[in-house]
């Protein structure tokens, strides 16, 4: 089917689809939205088949407001407490790549994939990235991997595969204290699919634990290809750097995805290992999150996983080549931040660990983004995002007014429940108690099902789109209408290389 894409208006001008009179705005469209063509009018307007499969109608758009190619898109999904993002490459057809980075804990990711891709391309995706074994990052993959209609060419994890046992450290297998540096290292990394299978061999035991059951579903899915570890040494190595396979400079896509963590170390015999970080199990598995940095022409985006303060200190000193973390404000401190910025500095940062406060100012200064994106949920006891962190982000961000976006804060919920329906159900229950009636019971059941539906009016998903020269971060507007659906910030670089916020 012939198609074009919605363009990006100059200086923040919004793009609309119009009725036949060319004056009545019917629907706002966002840069990159797919528009099915029905033909071109003599006056230069295009006829668009809108919603052809459900509520078909012919709408109109100026040809100048469309483009032939689409931008790269990243959707930071509102998964509640947790992380879940979908990267959609700018290629089309068989060359299009869909990468799912974490999937939250519930079914939001599965529902998004079904709604977004079912109609036009099916569910054969490029990659799934499980940044680390925390349930609010991986549990949403369980149903996705168990669905035989959904496939991934590759599944990547950070090498720390939790076994089907109770406890903490026992889940990760053998560890060794190095006789020279006196540090403790996890040494049983699952670098290959065969090693994953060897570490979770008991299907019955796997079913009792979250991570093993999720990974077992992936192993059982015939549409899943390679399963392996992704790290600074497990990737496509080019010029001494690790890239997600298929997204390295030599692949000539126009953009790259570099892997900046976990940082693998080698023992005296050359065996790969990951050091224990911060002394606790949670800090170690979080601190070795898969860290990705996407670079598309002039724009860069950093995915921070669940990094924490001790992990950031480790990475800062490692990338700067320093033996210890220097005192704040010292010459070595500034040198460290400058060196790390050469690898980590990004225009957009997916904030580490849902906006937890235990992060370092040095790491924020090294990344120095113009826009922060926080993925968090409100049904948790962690107080994410932390109010004190928000102030630190603003201070560490680039420019006079860094933008802070949060899936939780962008979400819109109804203030009150449906009181009339509640009253109706209450009266019906009283009637049913007085005189049993199967028909009334069914009515009550239907009304209760309606009351139990989500109270969310607008989910807080944050959309990032870029062609390498311009970039927008967008979210749906609360209580929106079809002609007022989106709010977005646009960024461009000046000829002198300065990043400027347009809207």
Short mmCIF file of C-alpha atoms in Angstrom, two decimals:
data_model
loop_
_atom_site.label_atom_id
_atom_site.label_comp_id
_atom_site.label_asym_id
_atom_site.label_seq_id
_atom_site.Cartn_x
_atom_site.Cartn_y
_atom_site.Cartn_z
CA UNK A 1 0.00 0.00 0.00
CA UNK A 2 1.40 3.40 -0.99
CA UNK A 3 2.17 5.58 1.98
CA UNK A 4 3.99 8.63 3.30
CA UNK A 5 4.83 9.77 6.82
CA UNK A 6 3.75 12.80 8.80
CA UNK A 7 6.41 15.48 8.71
CA UNK A 8 7.75 17.76 11.41
CA UNK A 9 6.58 21.33 11.09
CA UNK A 10 9.09 24.17 11.16
CA UNK A 11 9.58 25.95 14.50
CA UNK A 12 7.22 23.66 16.38
CA UNK A 13 4.28 24.00 13.96
CA UNK A 14 1.85 21.12 14.49
CA UNK A 15 0.73 18.88 11.62
CA UNK A 16 -2.94 18.03 11.10
CA UNK A 17 -5.17 15.94 8.87
CA UNK A 18 -8.13 17.94 7.53
CA UNK A 19 -11.65 17.39 6.30
CA UNK A 20 -12.47 17.80 2.59
CA UNK A 21 -12.93 21.55 3.03
CA UNK A 22 -9.18 21.81 3.77
CA UNK A 23 -10.01 24.04 6.77
CA UNK A 24 -11.51 21.77 9.42
CA UNK A 25 -8.84 20.06 11.50
CA UNK A 26 -9.79 16.45 12.18
CA UNK A 27 -6.71 14.92 13.77
CA UNK A 28 -3.24 15.93 14.91
CA UNK A 29 -0.49 13.60 13.70
CA UNK A 30 3.03 13.22 15.06
CA UNK A 31 6.27 13.17 13.09
CA UNK A 32 6.72 9.73 11.57
CA UNK A 33 3.08 8.62 11.75
CA UNK A 34 2.24 6.25 8.87
CA UNK A 35 -0.24 7.77 6.39
CA UNK A 36 -1.86 5.47 3.80
CA UNK A 37 -2.24 7.24 0.46
CA UNK A 38 -5.45 7.32 -1.54
CA UNK A 39 -4.16 9.74 -4.17
CA UNK A 40 -3.07 13.32 -4.79
CA UNK A 41 -5.28 16.32 -5.55
CA UNK A 42 -4.40 18.94 -8.23
CA UNK A 43 -3.83 21.57 -5.53
CA UNK A 44 -1.01 19.57 -3.95
CA UNK A 45 -3.00 18.04 -1.10
CA UNK A 46 -2.86 14.29 -0.44
CA UNK A 47 -5.86 12.07 0.23
CA UNK A 48 -5.20 9.86 3.26
CA UNK A 49 -7.02 6.65 4.19
CA UNK A 50 -7.26 7.05 7.93
CA UNK A 51 -7.95 4.01 10.13
CA UNK A 52 -8.78 1.81 7.11
CA UNK A 53 -9.28 -1.36 9.16
CA UNK A 54 -11.59 -0.06 11.91
CA UNK A 55 -13.21 3.32 11.20
CA UNK A 56 -12.23 4.22 7.62
CA UNK A 57 -12.42 7.81 6.43
CA UNK A 58 -10.71 9.98 3.83
CA UNK A 59 -8.77 12.93 5.23
CA UNK A 60 -6.46 15.46 3.62
CA UNK A 61 -2.99 16.82 4.32
CA UNK A 62 -0.72 19.24 2.42
CA UNK A 63 1.97 17.27 0.60
CA UNK A 64 4.53 19.66 2.07
CA UNK A 65 3.57 18.41 5.54
CA UNK A 66 4.63 14.85 4.72
CA UNK A 67 7.97 13.12 4.22
CA UNK A 68 9.02 9.99 2.32
CA UNK A 69 11.21 8.60 5.12
CA UNK A 70 10.51 8.18 8.79
CA UNK A 71 12.62 9.00 11.84
CA UNK A 72 14.13 6.54 14.26
CA UNK A 73 11.69 6.12 17.14
CA UNK A 74 12.04 5.11 20.78
CA UNK A 75 8.95 4.62 22.94
CA UNK A 76 9.60 4.69 26.68
CA UNK A 77 6.53 2.79 27.70
CA UNK A 78 4.48 3.47 30.82
CA UNK A 79 4.87 0.03 32.44
CA UNK A 80 4.14 1.19 35.98
CA UNK A 81 7.06 0.51 38.29
CA UNK A 82 9.87 -0.69 36.06
CA UNK A 83 11.46 -0.13 32.68
CA UNK A 84 10.27 -0.93 29.19
CA UNK A 85 11.28 0.71 25.93
CA UNK A 86 10.84 -0.13 22.24
CA UNK A 87 13.29 1.10 19.62
CA UNK A 88 12.02 1.11 16.02
CA UNK A 89 14.66 1.74 13.38
CA UNK A 90 14.00 4.11 10.46
CA UNK A 91 14.30 1.41 7.81
CA UNK A 92 11.14 -0.12 6.38
CA UNK A 93 10.06 -3.58 5.25
CA UNK A 94 12.40 -6.46 5.99
CA UNK A 95 15.16 -4.05 7.04
CA UNK A 96 13.12 -2.54 9.88
CA UNK A 97 14.49 -3.48 13.29
CA UNK A 98 12.45 -3.57 16.49
CA UNK A 99 14.43 -3.79 19.73
CA UNK A 100 12.63 -4.22 23.07
CA UNK A 101 14.75 -3.03 26.01
CA UNK A 102 13.18 -4.47 29.17
CA UNK A 103 9.45 -5.17 29.49
CA UNK A 104 8.31 -4.03 32.93
CA UNK A 105 6.49 -6.36 35.30
CA UNK A 106 2.92 -6.53 34.01
CA UNK A 107 1.35 -6.87 30.56
CA UNK A 108 1.70 -3.28 29.31
CA UNK A 109 4.56 -4.20 26.97
CA UNK A 110 2.73 -7.18 25.50
CA UNK A 111 -0.37 -5.06 24.89
CA UNK A 112 1.70 -2.32 23.27
CA UNK A 113 3.46 -4.74 20.91
CA UNK A 114 0.13 -6.24 19.90
CA UNK A 115 -1.49 -2.86 19.30
CA UNK A 116 1.46 -1.34 17.46
CA UNK A 117 2.66 -4.16 15.21
CA UNK A 118 -0.12 -6.68 14.65
CA UNK A 119 -1.84 -4.83 11.82
CA UNK A 120 1.11 -4.13 9.54
CA UNK A 121 4.14 -6.31 10.21
CA UNK A 122 3.56 -9.17 12.65
CA UNK A 123 5.72 -10.12 15.59
CA UNK A 124 9.13 -11.17 14.26
CA UNK A 125 11.41 -8.74 16.04
CA UNK A 126 15.13 -8.10 16.02
CA UNK A 127 16.20 -8.16 19.66
CA UNK A 128 15.04 -8.34 23.27
CA UNK A 129 17.39 -6.86 25.84
CA UNK A 130 17.01 -7.98 29.46
CA UNK A 131 19.23 -5.40 31.13
CA UNK A 132 19.47 -7.32 34.43
CA UNK A 133 17.51 -9.83 36.54
CA UNK A 134 15.12 -7.50 38.42
CA UNK A 135 11.46 -8.48 38.07
CA UNK A 136 10.30 -4.96 37.18
CA UNK A 137 12.53 -5.19 34.11
CA UNK A 138 12.13 -8.82 33.00
CA UNK A 139 8.80 -10.27 34.21
CA UNK A 140 6.84 -8.67 31.37
CA UNK A 141 8.89 -10.80 28.97
CA UNK A 142 7.44 -14.02 30.44
CA UNK A 143 4.16 -13.86 28.53
CA UNK A 144 5.87 -12.40 25.47
CA UNK A 145 8.41 -15.25 25.21
CA UNK A 146 5.69 -17.82 25.95
CA UNK A 147 3.64 -16.61 22.98
CA UNK A 148 4.56 -18.80 19.96
CA UNK A 149 3.52 -16.00 17.59
CA UNK A 150 6.18 -13.63 18.94
CA UNK A 151 9.79 -14.16 17.93
CA UNK A 152 13.16 -12.47 18.40
CA UNK A 153 16.28 -12.98 16.33
CA UNK A 154 18.35 -12.47 19.46
CA UNK A 155 17.80 -12.21 23.20
CA UNK A 156 20.52 -10.43 25.15
CA UNK A 157 21.11 -10.49 28.92
CA UNK A 158 23.89 -9.27 31.20
CA UNK A 159 25.41 -12.69 31.95
CA UNK A 160 23.99 -12.97 35.47
CA UNK A 161 21.35 -15.66 35.04
CA UNK A 162 19.43 -16.37 38.23
CA UNK A 163 19.12 -20.07 39.00
CA UNK A 164 16.03 -21.83 40.36
CA UNK A 165 17.16 -21.71 43.99
CA UNK A 166 16.24 -19.60 46.99
CA UNK A 167 18.47 -16.98 48.53
CA UNK A 168 20.54 -14.30 46.84
CA UNK A 169 24.16 -14.97 45.90
CA UNK A 170 23.41 -18.67 45.42
CA UNK A 171 21.30 -17.70 42.43
CA UNK A 172 24.41 -16.56 40.55
CA UNK A 173 26.61 -19.60 41.11
CA UNK A 174 30.31 -19.66 41.86
CA UNK A 175 32.28 -16.67 43.09
CA UNK A 176 35.97 -16.15 43.76
CA UNK A 177 37.95 -13.74 45.89
CA UNK A 178 40.94 -12.58 43.87
CA UNK A 179 44.18 -13.14 45.79
CA UNK A 180 45.78 -10.01 44.34
CA UNK A 181 43.15 -7.24 44.45
CA UNK A 182 41.14 -8.92 47.27
CA UNK A 183 37.88 -8.24 45.44
CA UNK A 184 35.09 -10.79 44.99
CA UNK A 185 33.93 -11.74 41.50
CA UNK A 186 31.03 -13.72 40.04
CA UNK A 187 32.69 -16.24 37.74
CA UNK A 188 29.87 -18.42 36.38
CA UNK A 189 28.62 -16.10 33.66
CA UNK A 190 26.12 -17.45 31.13
CA UNK A 191 27.92 -16.25 28.02
CA UNK A 192 26.22 -18.61 25.55
CA UNK A 193 22.83 -20.24 25.17
CA UNK A 194 24.37 -23.57 26.14
CA UNK A 195 25.54 -22.04 29.42
CA UNK A 196 22.07 -20.59 30.04
CA UNK A 197 20.58 -24.05 29.61
CA UNK A 198 23.22 -25.57 31.89
CA UNK A 199 22.42 -23.10 34.67
CA UNK A 200 18.63 -23.71 34.62
CA UNK A 201 18.38 -27.43 33.72
CA UNK A 202 15.32 -28.37 35.80
CA UNK A 203 12.09 -27.32 34.07
CA UNK A 204 9.95 -28.16 37.11
CA UNK A 205 12.15 -26.10 39.44
CA UNK A 206 12.32 -23.24 36.93
CA UNK A 207 8.54 -22.88 37.01
CA UNK A 208 8.70 -21.86 40.67
CA UNK A 209 10.97 -18.85 40.14
CA UNK A 210 10.48 -15.70 38.09
CA UNK A 211 13.70 -15.31 36.13
CA UNK A 212 14.26 -19.02 35.36
CA UNK A 213 10.64 -19.45 34.19
CA UNK A 214 10.94 -16.38 31.94
CA UNK A 215 14.19 -17.66 30.44
CA UNK A 216 12.73 -21.17 30.04
CA UNK A 217 9.90 -19.67 27.98
CA UNK A 218 12.48 -18.09 25.69
CA UNK A 219 14.38 -21.36 25.34
CA UNK A 220 11.16 -23.19 24.44
CA UNK A 221 10.01 -20.64 21.84
CA UNK A 222 10.85 -21.90 18.32
CA UNK A 223 10.76 -18.32 17.01
CA UNK A 224 13.60 -17.23 19.31
CA UNK A 225 17.05 -17.41 17.77
CA UNK A 226 20.31 -16.71 19.59
CA UNK A 227 20.39 -16.15 23.37
CA UNK A 228 23.60 -14.67 24.73
CA UNK A 229 25.43 -12.24 26.96
CA UNK A 230 25.90 -8.60 25.94
CA UNK A 231 28.69 -6.61 27.57
CA UNK A 232 31.78 -4.51 26.89
CA UNK A 233 33.41 -7.70 25.58
CA UNK A 234 30.39 -9.66 24.35
CA UNK A 235 29.24 -7.78 21.30
CA UNK A 236 30.42 -6.77 17.86
CA UNK A 237 33.90 -5.45 18.63
CA UNK A 238 35.14 -2.68 16.35
CA UNK A 239 38.00 -0.26 17.05
CA UNK A 240 38.19 -1.53 20.62
CA UNK A 241 34.53 -0.84 21.38
CA UNK A 242 31.57 -3.20 21.77
CA UNK A 243 28.37 -2.72 19.78
CA UNK A 244 25.07 -4.52 19.68
CA UNK A 245 25.53 -6.99 16.81
CA UNK A 246 24.11 -5.55 13.62
CA UNK A 247 24.36 -1.96 14.89
CA UNK A 248 28.10 -1.26 14.68
CA UNK A 249 29.80 1.35 12.45
CA UNK A 250 30.61 -1.26 9.81
CA UNK A 251 26.91 -2.07 9.41
CA UNK A 252 26.54 1.37 7.80
CA UNK A 253 23.02 2.02 9.07
CA UNK A 254 23.69 5.68 9.77
CA UNK A 255 23.38 5.06 13.50
CA UNK A 256 25.09 2.81 16.06
CA UNK A 257 24.26 1.22 19.42
CA UNK A 258 27.33 0.96 21.65
CA UNK A 259 27.44 -1.29 24.73
CA UNK A 260 29.01 0.51 27.72
CA UNK A 261 28.17 -2.03 30.42
CA UNK A 262 28.36 -4.43 32.08
CA UNK A 263 32.14 -4.01 32.23
CA UNK A 264 33.74 -7.44 32.03
CA UNK A 265 37.06 -8.08 33.73
CA UNK A 266 39.43 -11.02 33.26
CA UNK A 267 41.23 -13.13 35.84
CA UNK A 268 44.87 -14.25 35.55
CA UNK A 269 43.81 -17.12 33.29
CA UNK A 270 41.78 -14.82 31.01
CA UNK A 271 38.36 -15.99 32.23
CA UNK A 272 35.51 -13.45 32.07
CA UNK A 273 34.06 -12.28 35.38
CA UNK A 274 31.97 -9.49 36.93
CA UNK A 275 32.95 -7.99 40.24
CA UNK A 276 30.61 -7.69 43.19
CA UNK A 277 29.52 -4.10 43.54
CA UNK A 278 28.66 -2.32 46.76
CA UNK A 279 28.59 -5.51 48.82
CA UNK A 280 24.92 -6.37 48.28
CA UNK A 281 23.18 -8.70 45.85
CA UNK A 282 20.81 -6.03 44.59
CA UNK A 283 23.57 -3.49 44.01
CA UNK A 284 25.59 -6.05 42.07
CA UNK A 285 22.92 -7.26 39.65
CA UNK A 286 21.61 -3.71 39.18
CA UNK A 287 25.10 -2.28 38.84
CA UNK A 288 25.89 -4.65 35.99
CA UNK A 289 22.90 -3.55 33.90
CA UNK A 290 23.35 -3.57 30.16
CA UNK A 291 24.10 0.06 29.26
CA UNK A 292 23.44 1.24 25.71
CA UNK A 293 24.30 4.46 23.92
CA UNK A 294 22.59 5.11 20.59
CA UNK A 295 24.25 7.61 18.26
CA UNK A 296 22.37 8.84 15.19
CA UNK A 297 24.30 11.50 13.31
CA UNK A 298 24.37 14.44 15.74
CA UNK A 299 22.05 13.03 18.43
CA UNK A 300 22.77 10.54 21.21
CA UNK A 301 20.57 8.66 23.69
CA UNK A 302 21.82 6.81 26.80
CA UNK A 303 19.97 3.89 28.44
CA UNK A 304 21.05 3.80 32.09
CA UNK A 305 19.46 0.57 33.37
CA UNK A 306 19.42 0.37 37.16
CA UNK A 307 22.86 1.81 37.87
CA UNK A 308 23.47 2.84 41.48
CA UNK A 309 26.05 4.91 43.32
CA UNK A 310 28.74 2.22 43.84
CA UNK A 311 28.33 1.03 40.25
CA UNK A 312 28.71 4.55 38.90
CA UNK A 313 31.85 5.08 40.99
CA UNK A 314 33.27 1.86 39.57
CA UNK A 315 32.44 2.80 35.97
CA UNK A 316 33.73 6.36 36.36
CA UNK A 317 37.12 5.26 37.64
CA UNK A 318 37.34 2.39 35.14
CA UNK A 319 36.61 4.51 32.07
CA UNK A 320 38.86 7.31 33.35
CA UNK A 321 41.71 4.89 34.13
CA UNK A 322 41.97 6.01 37.76
CA UNK A 323 42.85 3.71 40.69
CA UNK A 324 40.34 5.33 43.07
CA UNK A 325 37.45 7.77 43.09
CA UNK A 326 38.88 11.30 43.55
CA UNK A 327 37.65 13.99 45.90
CA UNK A 328 34.80 16.12 44.56
CA UNK A 329 36.05 19.32 42.96
CA UNK A 330 39.65 18.16 42.70
CA UNK A 331 41.67 18.27 39.49
CA UNK A 332 41.43 14.48 39.20
CA UNK A 333 37.66 14.70 39.64
CA UNK A 334 37.32 17.13 36.75
CA UNK A 335 39.70 15.02 34.68
CA UNK A 336 37.61 11.93 35.43
CA UNK A 337 34.32 13.56 34.43
CA UNK A 338 35.87 14.88 31.23
CA UNK A 339 37.29 11.51 30.20
CA UNK A 340 34.07 9.63 30.92
CA UNK A 341 32.06 12.26 29.04
CA UNK A 342 33.93 11.28 25.88
CA UNK A 343 32.12 7.93 25.97
CA UNK A 344 28.90 8.63 27.90
CA UNK A 345 27.85 12.21 27.06
CA UNK A 346 24.36 12.07 25.52
CA UNK A 347 21.59 14.45 24.55
CA UNK A 348 18.88 12.29 26.15
CA UNK A 349 19.30 10.06 29.21
CA UNK A 350 16.98 7.32 30.39
CA UNK A 351 17.58 8.00 34.09
CA UNK A 352 19.13 5.18 36.11
CA UNK A 353 17.01 3.16 38.55
CA UNK A 354 13.65 4.92 38.07
CA UNK A 355 14.78 8.17 39.67
CA UNK A 356 16.36 6.76 42.85
CA UNK A 357 18.46 9.24 44.80
CA UNK A 358 21.53 7.02 45.21
CA UNK A 359 23.43 8.19 42.15
CA UNK A 360 26.57 10.28 41.78
CA UNK A 361 26.71 13.88 40.60
CA UNK A 362 29.88 12.98 38.69
CA UNK A 363 28.04 10.48 36.50
CA UNK A 364 25.20 12.92 35.81
CA UNK A 365 27.78 15.56 34.89
CA UNK A 366 29.52 13.14 32.53
CA UNK A 367 26.30 12.26 30.67
CA UNK A 368 25.11 15.90 30.84
CA UNK A 369 21.88 15.46 28.84
CA UNK A 370 19.49 18.15 27.71
CA UNK A 371 16.55 15.85 28.45
CA UNK A 372 16.01 13.26 31.19
CA UNK A 373 13.43 10.47 30.89
CA UNK A 374 12.35 8.68 34.08
CA UNK A 375 10.46 5.38 34.05
CA UNK A 376 8.64 4.74 37.32
CA UNK A 377 5.30 3.71 38.82
CA UNK A 378 3.13 4.97 41.66
CA UNK A 379 2.15 1.64 43.27
CA UNK A 380 5.51 1.10 44.97
CA UNK A 381 7.24 2.07 48.18
CA UNK A 382 10.43 3.48 46.73
CA UNK A 383 9.24 7.10 46.26
CA UNK A 384 10.37 7.17 42.63
CA UNK A 385 11.28 9.61 41.27
CA UNK A 386 12.83 11.09 44.39
CA UNK A 387 12.06 14.82 44.73
CA UNK A 388 15.64 15.60 45.74
CA UNK A 389 16.94 13.79 42.65
CA UNK A 390 14.79 15.94 40.37
CA UNK A 391 16.62 19.01 41.62
CA UNK A 392 19.99 17.37 41.03
CA UNK A 393 18.98 16.39 37.50
CA UNK A 394 18.08 19.97 36.70
CA UNK A 395 21.42 21.15 38.03
CA UNK A 396 23.42 18.52 36.11
CA UNK A 397 21.51 18.87 32.83
CA UNK A 398 22.65 20.78 29.78
CA UNK A 399 21.45 24.28 29.10
CA UNK A 400 19.44 26.74 31.13
CA UNK A 401 16.26 24.62 31.20
CA UNK A 402 16.89 20.86 31.03
CA UNK A 403 13.67 18.93 30.35
CA UNK A 404 12.57 16.28 32.88
CA UNK A 405 9.96 13.80 31.64
CA UNK A 406 8.51 10.96 33.70
CA UNK A 407 6.18 8.14 32.65
CA UNK A 408 4.54 8.43 36.06
CA UNK A 409 4.18 12.21 36.02
CA UNK A 410 2.95 12.32 32.39
CA UNK A 411 0.24 9.73 33.16
CA UNK A 412 -3.32 10.99 33.62
CA UNK A 413 -5.89 9.29 35.83
CA UNK A 414 -9.48 10.16 36.57
CA UNK A 415 -9.91 12.01 39.82
CA UNK A 416 -13.08 10.17 40.85
CA UNK A 417 -14.55 6.74 40.23
CA UNK A 418 -17.93 6.29 38.52
CA UNK A 419 -20.10 7.00 41.55
CA UNK A 420 -23.37 6.50 39.65
CA UNK A 421 -22.31 3.02 38.57
CA UNK A 422 -21.18 2.17 42.10
CA UNK A 423 -24.61 3.21 43.42
CA UNK A 424 -26.32 1.14 40.71
CA UNK A 425 -24.30 -1.98 41.63
CA UNK A 426 -25.06 -1.45 45.32
CA UNK A 427 -28.82 -1.32 44.69
CA UNK A 428 -28.64 -4.34 42.40
CA UNK A 429 -26.77 -6.37 45.02
CA UNK A 430 -29.51 -5.54 47.56
CA UNK A 431 -32.18 -6.64 45.07
CA UNK A 432 -30.32 -9.85 44.34
CA UNK A 433 -30.08 -10.63 48.05
CA UNK A 434 -33.85 -10.17 48.41
CA UNK A 435 -34.82 -12.11 45.28
CA UNK A 436 -32.27 -14.26 43.42
CA UNK A 437 -32.23 -13.57 39.66
CA UNK A 438 -29.74 -15.00 37.15
CA UNK A 439 -30.30 -12.08 34.79
CA UNK A 440 -29.62 -9.55 37.53
CA UNK A 441 -26.53 -11.46 38.59
CA UNK A 442 -25.17 -11.21 35.04
CA UNK A 443 -25.89 -7.47 34.99
CA UNK A 444 -24.00 -7.02 38.26
CA UNK A 445 -21.10 -9.06 36.91
CA UNK A 446 -20.88 -6.87 33.79
CA UNK A 447 -21.05 -3.65 35.80
CA UNK A 448 -18.34 -4.87 38.17
CA UNK A 449 -16.13 -5.71 35.19
CA UNK A 450 -16.56 -2.14 33.98
CA UNK A 451 -15.69 -0.74 37.40
CA UNK A 452 -12.59 -2.90 37.58
CA UNK A 453 -11.12 -1.43 34.40
CA UNK A 454 -8.09 0.82 34.68
CA UNK A 455 -8.59 4.35 35.93
CA UNK A 456 -5.91 5.61 33.52
CA UNK A 457 -7.13 8.15 30.96
CA UNK A 458 -3.76 8.77 29.28
CA UNK A 459 -0.74 6.52 29.75
CA UNK A 460 2.54 8.30 30.34
CA UNK A 461 4.50 6.82 27.44
CA UNK A 462 7.21 9.15 26.15
CA UNK A 463 8.05 9.11 22.45
CA UNK A 464 11.47 10.10 21.13
CA UNK A 465 11.97 10.58 17.39
CA UNK A 466 15.05 11.71 15.48
CA UNK A 467 16.50 11.75 11.98
CA UNK A 468 19.92 12.65 13.32
CA UNK A 469 19.44 16.36 12.66
CA UNK A 470 16.27 17.11 14.62
CA UNK A 471 14.85 15.39 17.67
CA UNK A 472 11.56 15.52 19.53
CA UNK A 473 10.40 14.09 22.85
CA UNK A 474 6.61 13.83 22.94
CA UNK A 475 3.77 12.65 25.16
CA UNK A 476 0.00 12.57 24.89
CA UNK A 477 -1.92 15.44 26.39
CA UNK A 478 -4.25 14.97 29.35
CA UNK A 479 -7.98 15.12 28.43
CA UNK A 480 -6.91 15.42 24.80
CA UNK A 481 -9.08 15.79 21.71
CA UNK A 482 -8.24 14.35 18.26
CA UNK A 483 -6.90 17.75 17.21
CA UNK A 484 -4.93 18.26 20.41
CA UNK A 485 -3.30 14.90 21.05
CA UNK A 486 0.39 15.60 21.50
CA UNK A 487 2.79 17.92 23.28
CA UNK A 488 6.41 17.78 22.28
CA UNK A 489 9.80 19.40 22.73
CA UNK A 490 11.97 19.85 19.66
CA UNK A 491 15.75 20.04 19.66
CA UNK A 492 18.13 21.11 16.91
CA UNK A 493 21.82 21.88 16.67
CA UNK A 494 22.95 25.34 15.60
CA UNK A 495 25.63 25.65 12.89
CA UNK A 496 28.07 26.22 15.76
CA UNK A 497 27.19 22.89 17.36
CA UNK A 498 25.05 24.18 20.23
CA UNK A 499 21.96 22.14 21.12
CA UNK A 500 18.89 24.37 21.14
CA UNK A 501 15.39 23.69 22.47
CA UNK A 502 12.95 24.97 19.83
CA UNK A 503 9.64 24.41 21.66
#
